Amino acid sequence: MSALAPLRLLREPSNASEGNQSNATVGAGGGWCQGLDIPNELFLALGLVSLVENLLVVAAILKNRNLHSPTYYFICCLAVSDMLVSISNLAEMLFMLLLEHGLLVMRPSIVRHMDSVIDTLICSSVVSSLSFLGVIAVDRYITIFYALRYHSIMTLQRAVATMASVWLASTVSSAVLITYYRSNTVLLCLIGFFLFMLVLMLVLYIHMFALARHHLHSISSQQKPPTAHRGGSLKAAVTLTILLGVFFICWGPFFFHLILIVTCPTNPFCTCFFSYFNLFLILIICNSVIDPLIYAFRSQELRRTLREVVTCSW
């Protein structure tokens, strides 16, 4: 069993037989369709790095009272989601290694139950990560376009309700996905959710960049120094765009994989693309590794607090 179990379940379409896939793969180009043999050690190493990084982000936000705001609470939830991906990945890898080496003996029914629990946890963290990226984008949009009304719009009660709703919806949808993972309807819902969030964030970012560009043009024409608010608007838009770009690069191949499962499960090109599934898993874990780095280097307050956490300056 490889890392990220629920995603592994989607490695091959259910309506394509093993023989058909094998023949199609040979006909599609032979060697380069054999995929990549990625060692488990790489999954473990990336999982550990992601776990440590996201733990530091959560600790920094909890430590610094200046970061106790809805914006950073959403960032903290995103870090928790990424951290759960790492924890679930490490737990599954350890679980399977113990079984393979005979150090842990369990009945097959219990193994399947444990696998389903880990599957649901990983899938829930994946869905919540995407959801919180969208929530963070909406929060930044409100900050920029409704700055004077932000604290009345995004109250602590609404932020808590939003976070609770995301976690609940992620858990329920993940349980459904794990139960009916071979259903094209479920896959289409997952693809549709990804596309919806992607379009939502793109629209918000384009609008934010349009505002930032208008501000910079006004500053240039009037020869006035940029204000802190205008500079902050541009920085926030750039940061969120980087997050979106990283997410698209890391998750795009996997969702394209799902689209191919639904649309062309037996096509030679598609079966060849399926053979690189492990690479898509590595990119997914890399997303959890990169996100904390963006927070640390783009937020001065968070960067300073992270430094204090690392040096144990409590």
Short mmCIF file of N, CA and C in Angstrom, two decimals, residues 3 20 40-43 56 82 90 99 104 122 169 180-181 222 232 252-253 279 288 298:
data_model
loop_
_atom_site.label_atom_id
_atom_site.label_comp_id
_atom_site.label_asym_id
_atom_site.label_seq_id
_atom_site.Cartn_x
_atom_site.Cartn_y
_atom_site.Cartn_z
N ALA A 3 1.42 5.65 -0.23
CA ALA A 3 0.95 6.79 0.54
C ALA A 3 -0.34 7.34 -0.02
N ASN A 20 -6.70 -4.79 -20.51
CA ASN A 20 -6.85 -3.69 -21.45
C ASN A 20 -5.86 -2.59 -21.16
N ASN A 40 9.33 4.88 -0.78
CA ASN A 40 8.52 5.28 0.36
C ASN A 40 9.25 6.28 1.25
N GLU A 41 10.60 6.20 1.23
CA GLU A 41 11.38 7.12 2.07
C GLU A 41 11.14 8.58 1.69
N LEU A 42 10.89 8.84 0.40
CA LEU A 42 10.63 10.20 -0.03
C LEU A 42 9.30 10.69 0.51
N PHE A 43 8.27 9.82 0.47
CA PHE A 43 6.98 10.17 1.06
C PHE A 43 7.14 10.48 2.55
N LEU A 56 4.88 24.51 13.35
CA LEU A 56 5.46 25.82 13.68
C LEU A 56 4.49 26.95 13.36
N ASP A 82 -3.13 20.76 6.27
CA ASP A 82 -1.89 20.24 5.69
C ASP A 82 -1.19 19.30 6.66
N LEU A 90 2.01 9.58 7.33
CA LEU A 90 3.00 8.91 8.17
C LEU A 90 2.39 7.74 8.92
N LEU A 99 2.81 -4.13 9.34
CA LEU A 99 2.12 -5.31 8.84
C LEU A 99 3.01 -6.13 7.91
N LEU A 104 3.11 -6.45 13.39
CA LEU A 104 1.73 -6.17 13.78
C LEU A 104 0.82 -7.16 13.07
N ILE A 122 -7.45 11.52 5.55
CA ILE A 122 -6.65 12.17 4.51
C ILE A 122 -7.54 12.93 3.55
N ALA A 169 -18.42 19.81 6.70
CA ALA A 169 -18.68 19.46 5.30
C ALA A 169 -17.56 18.59 4.74
N TYR A 180 -18.05 5.64 -1.97
CA TYR A 180 -18.45 5.51 -3.38
C TYR A 180 -17.35 6.03 -4.31
N TYR A 181 -16.10 5.72 -4.00
CA TYR A 181 -14.99 6.29 -4.75
C TYR A 181 -14.94 5.81 -6.21
N GLN A 222 0.16 60.91 -9.88
CA GLN A 222 0.17 62.01 -8.92
C GLN A 222 1.51 62.20 -8.25
N GLY A 232 -0.08 47.26 1.24
CA GLY A 232 -0.58 46.01 1.81
C GLY A 232 -1.52 45.30 0.88
N GLY A 252 -3.27 20.29 -9.80
CA GLY A 252 -3.79 20.19 -11.16
C GLY A 252 -3.62 18.81 -11.79
N PRO A 253 -2.43 18.20 -11.75
CA PRO A 253 -2.26 16.87 -12.36
C PRO A 253 -3.18 15.81 -11.79
N LEU A 279 3.79 10.35 -8.92
CA LEU A 279 4.31 11.71 -9.06
C LEU A 279 3.26 12.72 -8.63
N SER A 288 1.68 20.83 0.78
CA SER A 288 1.68 21.00 2.23
C SER A 288 3.02 21.50 2.75
N ARG A 298 6.26 35.76 3.63
CA ARG A 298 5.43 36.86 3.17
C ARG A 298 4.83 37.68 4.31
#
